[in-house]
C-alpha positions in Angstrom: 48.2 34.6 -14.3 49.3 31.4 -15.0 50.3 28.5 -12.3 53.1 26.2 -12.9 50.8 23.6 -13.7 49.1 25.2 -16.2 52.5 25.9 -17.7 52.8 22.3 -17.9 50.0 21.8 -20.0 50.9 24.3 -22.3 51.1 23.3 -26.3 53.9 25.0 -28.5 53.2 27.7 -26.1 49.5 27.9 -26.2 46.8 26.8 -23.5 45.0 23.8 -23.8 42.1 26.4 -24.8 43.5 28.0 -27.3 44.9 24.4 -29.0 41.3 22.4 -28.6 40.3 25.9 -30.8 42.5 25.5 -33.6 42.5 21.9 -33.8 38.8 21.8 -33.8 38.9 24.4 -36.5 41.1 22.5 -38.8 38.7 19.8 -38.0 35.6 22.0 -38.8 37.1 23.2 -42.1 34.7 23.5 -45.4 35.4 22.1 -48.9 36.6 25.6 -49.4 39.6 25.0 -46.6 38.0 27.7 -44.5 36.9 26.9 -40.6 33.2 26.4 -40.3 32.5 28.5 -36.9 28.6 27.6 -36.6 30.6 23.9 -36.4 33.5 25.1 -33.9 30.8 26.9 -32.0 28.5 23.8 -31.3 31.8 22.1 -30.6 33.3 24.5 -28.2 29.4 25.2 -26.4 30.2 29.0 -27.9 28.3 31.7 -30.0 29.6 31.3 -33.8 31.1 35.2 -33.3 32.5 34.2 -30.2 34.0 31.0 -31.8 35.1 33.3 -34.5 37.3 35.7 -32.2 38.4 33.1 -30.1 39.9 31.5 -32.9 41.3 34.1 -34.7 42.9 35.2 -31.1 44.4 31.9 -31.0 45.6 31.9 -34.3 47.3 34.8 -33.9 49.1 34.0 -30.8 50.4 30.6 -32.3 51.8 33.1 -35.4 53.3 35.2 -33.0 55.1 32.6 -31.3 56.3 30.9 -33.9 57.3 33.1 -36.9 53.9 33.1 -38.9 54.1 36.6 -38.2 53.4 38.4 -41.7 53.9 42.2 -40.2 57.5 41.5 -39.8 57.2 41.5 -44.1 55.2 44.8 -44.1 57.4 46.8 -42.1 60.2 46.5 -44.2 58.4 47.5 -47.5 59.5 50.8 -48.5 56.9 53.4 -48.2 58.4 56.5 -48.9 57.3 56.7 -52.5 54.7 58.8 -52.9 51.9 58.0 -55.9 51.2 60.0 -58.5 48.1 62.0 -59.0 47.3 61.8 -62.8 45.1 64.7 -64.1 41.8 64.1 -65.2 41.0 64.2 -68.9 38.1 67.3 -69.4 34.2 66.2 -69.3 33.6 67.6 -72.8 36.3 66.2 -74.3 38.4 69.2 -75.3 40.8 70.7 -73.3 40.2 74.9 -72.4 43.3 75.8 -74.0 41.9 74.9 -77.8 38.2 76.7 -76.9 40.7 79.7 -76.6 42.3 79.4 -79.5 38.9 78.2 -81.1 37.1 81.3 -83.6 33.9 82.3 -81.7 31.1 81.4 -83.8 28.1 83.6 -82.9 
């Protein structure tokens, strides 16, 4: 649990932890705007993986607090329709009803 103090200290609702993680990581981004983790992991004194989790955890958390929540979009996408199955086409190329109708040839 939290103490008052550490209440305090808290950023937009995050710890310190968690907001040293995702400023680093916008500070460790790539060319590519993604987050460079073997950079945020020598940062932070963590694994790359762990970096990776931590951040993502972070992220989350900061989305969930503030409205960056995407799920909230999904769950109100209608999902009732059902797909259609489309029947596949025969291997040899003509269906069975015209080798019925077909003369035998023997």
């Amino acid at each position: 649990m939290s103490s008052p103090a550490d209440k305090k200290n808290d950023f937009l609702g995050l710890t310190q932890k968690d907001a040293k993680l995702l400023l680093l990581g916008i500070a460790c981004t790539s060319e590519s705007d993604k987050v460079d983790f073997a950079k945020l992991a020598h940062k932070m004194g963590y694994t790359a993986n762990s970096a990776r989790v931590l951040h993502g955890n972070a992220r989350r958390k900061l989305q969930r607090l503030h409205g960056g929540d995407e799920t909230e979009d999904r769950k109100e996408i209608d999902t009732s329709a059902k797909a259609t199955v489309t029947p596949k086409k025969s291997q040899s190329g003509t269906s069975t009803e015209s080798k019925k109708d077909a003369p035998a040839t023997e």
